[in-house]
PDB file of C-alpha atoms in Angstrom:
ATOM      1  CA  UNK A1349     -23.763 -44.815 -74.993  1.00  0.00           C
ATOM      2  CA  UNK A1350     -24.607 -44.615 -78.372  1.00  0.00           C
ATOM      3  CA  UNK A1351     -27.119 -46.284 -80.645  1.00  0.00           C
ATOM      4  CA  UNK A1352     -24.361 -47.586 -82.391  1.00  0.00           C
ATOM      5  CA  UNK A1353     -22.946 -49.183 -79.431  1.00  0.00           C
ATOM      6  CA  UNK A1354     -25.831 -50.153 -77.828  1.00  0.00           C
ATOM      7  CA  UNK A1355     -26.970 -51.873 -81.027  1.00  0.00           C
ATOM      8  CA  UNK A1356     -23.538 -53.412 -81.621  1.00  0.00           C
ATOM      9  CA  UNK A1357     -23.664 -54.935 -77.777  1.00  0.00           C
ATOM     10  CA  UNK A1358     -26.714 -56.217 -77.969  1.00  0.00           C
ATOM     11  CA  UNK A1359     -26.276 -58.101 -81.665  1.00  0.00           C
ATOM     12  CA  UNK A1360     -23.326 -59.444 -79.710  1.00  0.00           C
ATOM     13  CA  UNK A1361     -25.105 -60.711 -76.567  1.00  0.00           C
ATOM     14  CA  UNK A1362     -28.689 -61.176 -77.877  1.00  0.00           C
ATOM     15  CA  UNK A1363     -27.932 -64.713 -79.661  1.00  0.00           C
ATOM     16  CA  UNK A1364     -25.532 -66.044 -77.149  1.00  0.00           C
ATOM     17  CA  UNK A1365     -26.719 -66.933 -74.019  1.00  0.00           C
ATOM     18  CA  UNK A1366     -23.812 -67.938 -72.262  1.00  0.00           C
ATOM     19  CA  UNK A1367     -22.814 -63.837 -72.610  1.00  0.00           C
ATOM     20  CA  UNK A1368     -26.195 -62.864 -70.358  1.00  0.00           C
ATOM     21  CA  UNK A1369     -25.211 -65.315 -67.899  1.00  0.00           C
ATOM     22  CA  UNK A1370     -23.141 -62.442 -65.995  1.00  0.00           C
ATOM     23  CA  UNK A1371     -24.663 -59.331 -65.408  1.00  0.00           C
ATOM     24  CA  UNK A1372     -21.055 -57.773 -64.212  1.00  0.00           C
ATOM     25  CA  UNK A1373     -19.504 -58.923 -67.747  1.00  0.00           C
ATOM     26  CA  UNK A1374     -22.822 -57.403 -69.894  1.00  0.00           C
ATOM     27  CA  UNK A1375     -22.005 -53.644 -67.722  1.00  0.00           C
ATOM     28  CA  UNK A1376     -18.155 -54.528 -68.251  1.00  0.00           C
ATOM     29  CA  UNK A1377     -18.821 -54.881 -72.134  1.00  0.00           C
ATOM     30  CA  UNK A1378     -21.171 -51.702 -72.109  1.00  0.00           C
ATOM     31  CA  UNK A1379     -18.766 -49.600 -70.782  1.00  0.00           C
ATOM     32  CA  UNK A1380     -16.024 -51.207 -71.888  1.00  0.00           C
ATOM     33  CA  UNK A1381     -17.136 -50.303 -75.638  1.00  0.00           C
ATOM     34  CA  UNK A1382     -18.079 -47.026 -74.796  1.00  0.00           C
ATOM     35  CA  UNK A1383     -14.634 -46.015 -73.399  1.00  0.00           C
ATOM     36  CA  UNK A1384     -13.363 -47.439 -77.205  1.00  0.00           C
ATOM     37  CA  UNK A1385     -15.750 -45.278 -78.584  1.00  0.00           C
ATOM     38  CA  UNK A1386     -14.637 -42.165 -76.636  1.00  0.00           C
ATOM     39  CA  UNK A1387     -11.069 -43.127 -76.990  1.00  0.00           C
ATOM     40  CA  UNK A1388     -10.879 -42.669 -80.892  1.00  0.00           C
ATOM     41  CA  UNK A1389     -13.465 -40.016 -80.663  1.00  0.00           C
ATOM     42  CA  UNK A1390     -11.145 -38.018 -78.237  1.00  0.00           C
ATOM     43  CA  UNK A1391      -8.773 -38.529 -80.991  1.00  0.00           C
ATOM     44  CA  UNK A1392     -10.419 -37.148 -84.062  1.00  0.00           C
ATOM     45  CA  UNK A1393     -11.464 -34.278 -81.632  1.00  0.00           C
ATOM     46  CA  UNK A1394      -7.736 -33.213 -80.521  1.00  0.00           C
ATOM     47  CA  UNK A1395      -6.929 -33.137 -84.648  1.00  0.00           C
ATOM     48  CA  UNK A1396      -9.833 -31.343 -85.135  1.00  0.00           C
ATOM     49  CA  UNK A1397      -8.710 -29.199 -82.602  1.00  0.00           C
ATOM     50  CA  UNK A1398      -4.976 -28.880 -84.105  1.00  0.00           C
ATOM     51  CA  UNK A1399      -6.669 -28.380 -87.257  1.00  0.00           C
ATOM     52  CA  UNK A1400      -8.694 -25.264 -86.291  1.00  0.00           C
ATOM     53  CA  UNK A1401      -5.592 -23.958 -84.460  1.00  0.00           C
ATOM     54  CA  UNK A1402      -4.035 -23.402 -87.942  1.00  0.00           C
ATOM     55  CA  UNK A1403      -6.767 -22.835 -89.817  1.00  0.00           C
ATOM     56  CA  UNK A1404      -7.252 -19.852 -87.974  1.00  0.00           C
ATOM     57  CA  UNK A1405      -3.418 -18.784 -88.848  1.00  0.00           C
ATOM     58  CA  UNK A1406      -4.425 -19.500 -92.428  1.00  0.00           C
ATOM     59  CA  UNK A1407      -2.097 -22.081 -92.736  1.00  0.00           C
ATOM     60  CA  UNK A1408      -2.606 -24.842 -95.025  1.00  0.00           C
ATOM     61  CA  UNK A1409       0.733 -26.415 -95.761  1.00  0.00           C
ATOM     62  CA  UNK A1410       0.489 -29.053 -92.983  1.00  0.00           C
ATOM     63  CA  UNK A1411      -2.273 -31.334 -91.607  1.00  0.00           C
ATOM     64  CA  UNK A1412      -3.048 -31.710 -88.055  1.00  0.00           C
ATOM     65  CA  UNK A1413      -1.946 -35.255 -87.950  1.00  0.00           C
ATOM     66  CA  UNK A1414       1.674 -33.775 -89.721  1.00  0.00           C
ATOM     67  CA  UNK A1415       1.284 -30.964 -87.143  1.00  0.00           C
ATOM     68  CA  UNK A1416       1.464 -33.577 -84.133  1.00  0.00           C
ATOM     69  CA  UNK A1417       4.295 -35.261 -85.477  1.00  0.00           C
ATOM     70  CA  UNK A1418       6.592 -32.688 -85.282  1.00  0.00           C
ATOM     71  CA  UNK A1419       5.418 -31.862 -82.300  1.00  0.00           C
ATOM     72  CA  UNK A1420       5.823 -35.354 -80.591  1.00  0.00           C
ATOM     73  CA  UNK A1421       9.247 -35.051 -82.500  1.00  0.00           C
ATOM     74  CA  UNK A1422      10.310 -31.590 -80.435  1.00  0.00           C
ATOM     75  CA  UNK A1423      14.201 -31.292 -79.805  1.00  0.00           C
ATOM     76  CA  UNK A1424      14.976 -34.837 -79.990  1.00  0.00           C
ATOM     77  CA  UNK A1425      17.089 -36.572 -82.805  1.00  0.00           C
ATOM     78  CA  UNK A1426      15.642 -40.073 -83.699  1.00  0.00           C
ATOM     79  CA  UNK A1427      14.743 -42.440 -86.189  1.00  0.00           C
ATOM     80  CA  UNK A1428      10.856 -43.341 -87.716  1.00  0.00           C
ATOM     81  CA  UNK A1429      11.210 -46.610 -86.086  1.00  0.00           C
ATOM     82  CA  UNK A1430      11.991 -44.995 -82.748  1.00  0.00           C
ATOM     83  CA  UNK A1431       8.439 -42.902 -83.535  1.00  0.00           C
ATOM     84  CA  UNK A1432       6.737 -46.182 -83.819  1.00  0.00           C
ATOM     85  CA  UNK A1433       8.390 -47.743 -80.876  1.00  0.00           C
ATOM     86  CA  UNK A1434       7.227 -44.847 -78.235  1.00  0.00           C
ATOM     87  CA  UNK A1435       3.561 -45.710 -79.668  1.00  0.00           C
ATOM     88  CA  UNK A1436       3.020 -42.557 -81.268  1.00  0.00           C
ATOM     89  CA  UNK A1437       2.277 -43.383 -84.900  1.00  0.00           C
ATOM     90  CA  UNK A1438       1.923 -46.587 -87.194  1.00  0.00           C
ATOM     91  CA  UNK A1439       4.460 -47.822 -89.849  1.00  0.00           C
ATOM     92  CA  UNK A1440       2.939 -46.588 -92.762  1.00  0.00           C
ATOM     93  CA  UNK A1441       1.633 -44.051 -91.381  1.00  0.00           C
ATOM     94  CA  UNK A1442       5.099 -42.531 -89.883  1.00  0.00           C
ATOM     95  CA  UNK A1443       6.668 -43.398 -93.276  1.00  0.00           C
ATOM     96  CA  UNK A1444       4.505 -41.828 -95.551  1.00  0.00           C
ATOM     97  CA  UNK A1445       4.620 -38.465 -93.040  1.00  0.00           C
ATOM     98  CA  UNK A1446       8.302 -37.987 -92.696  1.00  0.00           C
ATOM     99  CA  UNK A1447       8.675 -38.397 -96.384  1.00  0.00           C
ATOM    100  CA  UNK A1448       6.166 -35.323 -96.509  1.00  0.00           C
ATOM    101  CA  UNK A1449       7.479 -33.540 -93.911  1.00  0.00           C
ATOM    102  CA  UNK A1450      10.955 -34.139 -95.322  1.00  0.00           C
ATOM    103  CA  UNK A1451       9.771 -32.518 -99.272  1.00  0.00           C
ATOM    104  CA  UNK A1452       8.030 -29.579 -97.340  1.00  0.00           C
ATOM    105  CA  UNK A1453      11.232 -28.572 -95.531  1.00  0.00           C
ATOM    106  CA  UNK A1454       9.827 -29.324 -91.485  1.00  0.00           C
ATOM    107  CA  UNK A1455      11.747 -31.956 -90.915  1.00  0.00           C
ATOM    108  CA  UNK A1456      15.693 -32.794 -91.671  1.00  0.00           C
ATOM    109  CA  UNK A1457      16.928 -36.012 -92.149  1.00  0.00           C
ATOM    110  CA  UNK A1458      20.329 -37.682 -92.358  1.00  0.00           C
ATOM    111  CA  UNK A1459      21.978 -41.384 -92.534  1.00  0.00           C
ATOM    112  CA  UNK A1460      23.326 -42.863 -89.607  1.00  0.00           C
ATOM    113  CA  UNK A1461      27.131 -42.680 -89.816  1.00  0.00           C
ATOM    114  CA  UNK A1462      26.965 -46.208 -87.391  1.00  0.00           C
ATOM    115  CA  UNK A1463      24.399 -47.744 -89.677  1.00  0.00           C
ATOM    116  CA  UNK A1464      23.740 -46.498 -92.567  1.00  0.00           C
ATOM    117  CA  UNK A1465      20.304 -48.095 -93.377  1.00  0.00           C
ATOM    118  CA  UNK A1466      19.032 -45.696 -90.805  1.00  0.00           C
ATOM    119  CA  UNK A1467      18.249 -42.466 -91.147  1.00  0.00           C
ATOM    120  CA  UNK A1468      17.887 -39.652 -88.063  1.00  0.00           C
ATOM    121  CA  UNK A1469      15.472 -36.884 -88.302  1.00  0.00           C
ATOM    122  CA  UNK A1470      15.456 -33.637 -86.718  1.00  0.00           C
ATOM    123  CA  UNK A1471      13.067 -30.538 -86.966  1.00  0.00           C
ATOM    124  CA  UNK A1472      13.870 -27.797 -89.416  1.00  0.00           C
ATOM    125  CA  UNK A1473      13.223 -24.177 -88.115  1.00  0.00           C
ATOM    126  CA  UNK A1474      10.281 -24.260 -89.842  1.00  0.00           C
ATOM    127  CA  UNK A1475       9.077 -27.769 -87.832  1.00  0.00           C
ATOM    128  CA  UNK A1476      10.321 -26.253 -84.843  1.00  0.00           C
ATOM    129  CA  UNK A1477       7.611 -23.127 -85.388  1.00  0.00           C
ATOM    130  CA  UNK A1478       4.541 -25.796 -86.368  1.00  0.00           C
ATOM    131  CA  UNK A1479       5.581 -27.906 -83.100  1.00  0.00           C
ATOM    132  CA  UNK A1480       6.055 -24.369 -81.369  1.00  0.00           C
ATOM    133  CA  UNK A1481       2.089 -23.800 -82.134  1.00  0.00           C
ATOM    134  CA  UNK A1482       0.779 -26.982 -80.816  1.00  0.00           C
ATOM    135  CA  UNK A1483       2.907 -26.322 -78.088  1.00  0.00           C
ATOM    136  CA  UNK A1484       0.945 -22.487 -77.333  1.00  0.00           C
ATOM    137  CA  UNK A1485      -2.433 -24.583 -78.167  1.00  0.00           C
ATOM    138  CA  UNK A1486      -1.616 -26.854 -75.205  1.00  0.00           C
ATOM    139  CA  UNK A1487      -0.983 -24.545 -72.595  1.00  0.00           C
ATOM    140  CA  UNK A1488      -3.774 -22.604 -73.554  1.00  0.00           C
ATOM    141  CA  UNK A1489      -5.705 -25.334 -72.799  1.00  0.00           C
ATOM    142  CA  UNK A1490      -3.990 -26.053 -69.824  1.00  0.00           C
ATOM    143  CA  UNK A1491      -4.667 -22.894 -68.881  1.00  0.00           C
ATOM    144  CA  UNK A1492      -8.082 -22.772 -69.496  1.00  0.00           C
ATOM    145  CA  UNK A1493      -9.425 -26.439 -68.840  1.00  0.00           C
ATOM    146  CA  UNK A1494     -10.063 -26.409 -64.949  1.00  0.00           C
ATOM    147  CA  UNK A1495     -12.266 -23.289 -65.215  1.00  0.00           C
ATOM    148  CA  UNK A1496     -14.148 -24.242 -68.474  1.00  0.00           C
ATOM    149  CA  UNK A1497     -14.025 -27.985 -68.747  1.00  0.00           C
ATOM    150  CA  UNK A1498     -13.931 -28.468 -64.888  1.00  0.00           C
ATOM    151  CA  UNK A1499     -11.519 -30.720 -64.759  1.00  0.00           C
ATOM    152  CA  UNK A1500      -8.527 -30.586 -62.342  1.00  0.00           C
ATOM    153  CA  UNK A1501      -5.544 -32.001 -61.266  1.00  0.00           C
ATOM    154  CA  UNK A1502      -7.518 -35.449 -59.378  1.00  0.00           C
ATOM    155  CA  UNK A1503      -9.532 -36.681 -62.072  1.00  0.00           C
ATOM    156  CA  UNK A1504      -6.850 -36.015 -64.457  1.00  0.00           C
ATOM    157  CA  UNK A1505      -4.532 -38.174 -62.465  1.00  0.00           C
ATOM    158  CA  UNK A1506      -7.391 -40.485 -61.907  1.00  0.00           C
ATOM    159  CA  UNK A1507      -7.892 -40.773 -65.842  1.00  0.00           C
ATOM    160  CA  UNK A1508      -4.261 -41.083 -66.569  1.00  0.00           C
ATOM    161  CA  UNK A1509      -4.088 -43.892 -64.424  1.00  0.00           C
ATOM    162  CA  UNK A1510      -6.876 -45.553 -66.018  1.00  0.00           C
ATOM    163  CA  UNK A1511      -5.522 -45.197 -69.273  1.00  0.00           C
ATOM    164  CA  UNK A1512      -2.032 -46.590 -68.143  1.00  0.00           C
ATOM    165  CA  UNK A1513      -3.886 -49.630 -67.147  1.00  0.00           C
ATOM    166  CA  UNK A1514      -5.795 -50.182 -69.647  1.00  0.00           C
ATOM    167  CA  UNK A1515      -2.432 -49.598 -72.192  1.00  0.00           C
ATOM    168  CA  UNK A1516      -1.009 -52.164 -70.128  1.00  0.00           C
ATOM    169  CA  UNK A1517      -3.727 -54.394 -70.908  1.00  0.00           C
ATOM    170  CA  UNK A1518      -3.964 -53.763 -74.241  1.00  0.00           C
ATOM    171  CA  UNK A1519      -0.177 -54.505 -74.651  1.00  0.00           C
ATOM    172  CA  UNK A1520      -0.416 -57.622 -72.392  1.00  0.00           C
ATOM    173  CA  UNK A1521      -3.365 -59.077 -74.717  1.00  0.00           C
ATOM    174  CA  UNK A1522      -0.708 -58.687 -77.395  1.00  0.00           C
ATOM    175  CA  UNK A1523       2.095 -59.911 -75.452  1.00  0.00           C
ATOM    176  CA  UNK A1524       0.262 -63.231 -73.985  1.00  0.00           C
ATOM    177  CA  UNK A1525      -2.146 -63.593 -76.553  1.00  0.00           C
ATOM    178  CA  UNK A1526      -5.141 -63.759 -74.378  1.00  0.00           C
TER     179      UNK A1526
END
C-alpha cells in the first residue's frame, strides 16, 4: 500500500480506539482502501492507455475518455440517460461529451418520435472508426496479456467475480443506506 494510504488508515484508526479493537476489520480497511486506490488507478491507466493508442495515430481530435464513449456506444441506438443507467458515465459528464461528440461529427443524434424530450444517438462513420480502434487496442491486449502480464483465464474470472461483488455492495450501500 501506499504512504498515502497507509497514512490515511492510520489518521483514521490511531485516535479511535474502538477501530483497533478488531484486528480482522484494521486488515479489512487496509486492503479494503488499497483495492479503492487500485480501482481508480486502473482507471486513469486504461485512458492513458487509450490515449497513447491515438497519440501514436497522431490523432488529436478526441480524448480518451470521448474515445471510450463511443466505444461503449458501438452499434447500439440509445439515449444519454440509458449511458448513465448501464453505469458507464456520470450525468454531466455524459452530457457535456455527447454534445462534443455531436459538434465533431462522431456521434448522430435525433428526437424520439414517441417522446420527443428524448433524443437517440447513434455513431457516425467517423465514431464507428474511433470505437473501431479501441476495439483493435483490446484484442491486442487480449492477445498479448497471458504471455506478458501473466494473467489468464482463472484469475480473470476470479477478479471479475470480485468486482461483481463488490459492485453489488457498493450499489446495496446505496440502495439500503447502510
Amino acid at each position: 500500500m501506499n504512504s498515502k494510504l497507509k497514512a490515511h488508515a492510520s489518521a483514521n484508526t490511531a485516535g479511535n480506539p474502538i477501530l483497533n479493537k478488531d484486528p480482522q476489520e484494521d486488515a479489512i480497511r487496509s486492503l479494503y482502501m488499497e483495492s479503492l486506490h487500485l480501482v481508480e488507478r486502473l482507471h486513469r491507466r486504461l485512458l492513458d492507455v487509450i490515449k497513447d493508442e491515438f497519440d501514436r495515430q497522431g490523432r488529436s481530435d478526441v480524448n480518451a475518455v470521448q474515445a471510450l464513449l463511443l466505444f461503449n456506444i458501438g452499434n447500439s441506438e440509445l439515449t444519454a440517460g440509458e449511458l448513465r443507467s448501464r453505469g458507464y458515465y456520470l450525468g454531466s459528464n455524459v452530457s457535456y461529451n455527447v454534445k462534443k461528440l455531436v459538434d465533431l461529427g462522431f456521434i448522430n443524434h435525433q428526437r424520439s418520435r414517441i417522446d420527443r424530450r428524448s433524443v437517440r444517438i447513434s455513431l457516425t462513420e467517423d465514431g464507428q472508426a474511433i470505437a473501431e480502434t479501441v476495439a483493435k487496442l483490446y484484442e491486442r491486449h487480449i492477445g498479448s496479456i497471458h504471455k506478458v502480464g501473466g494473467i489468464g483465464t482463472d484469475e480473470f474470472s476470479q477478479m471479475n467475480k470480485l468486482l461483481q461483488r463488490l459492485d453489488r455492495f457498493w450499489n446495496d450501500s446505496i440502495a439500503y443506506r447502510m
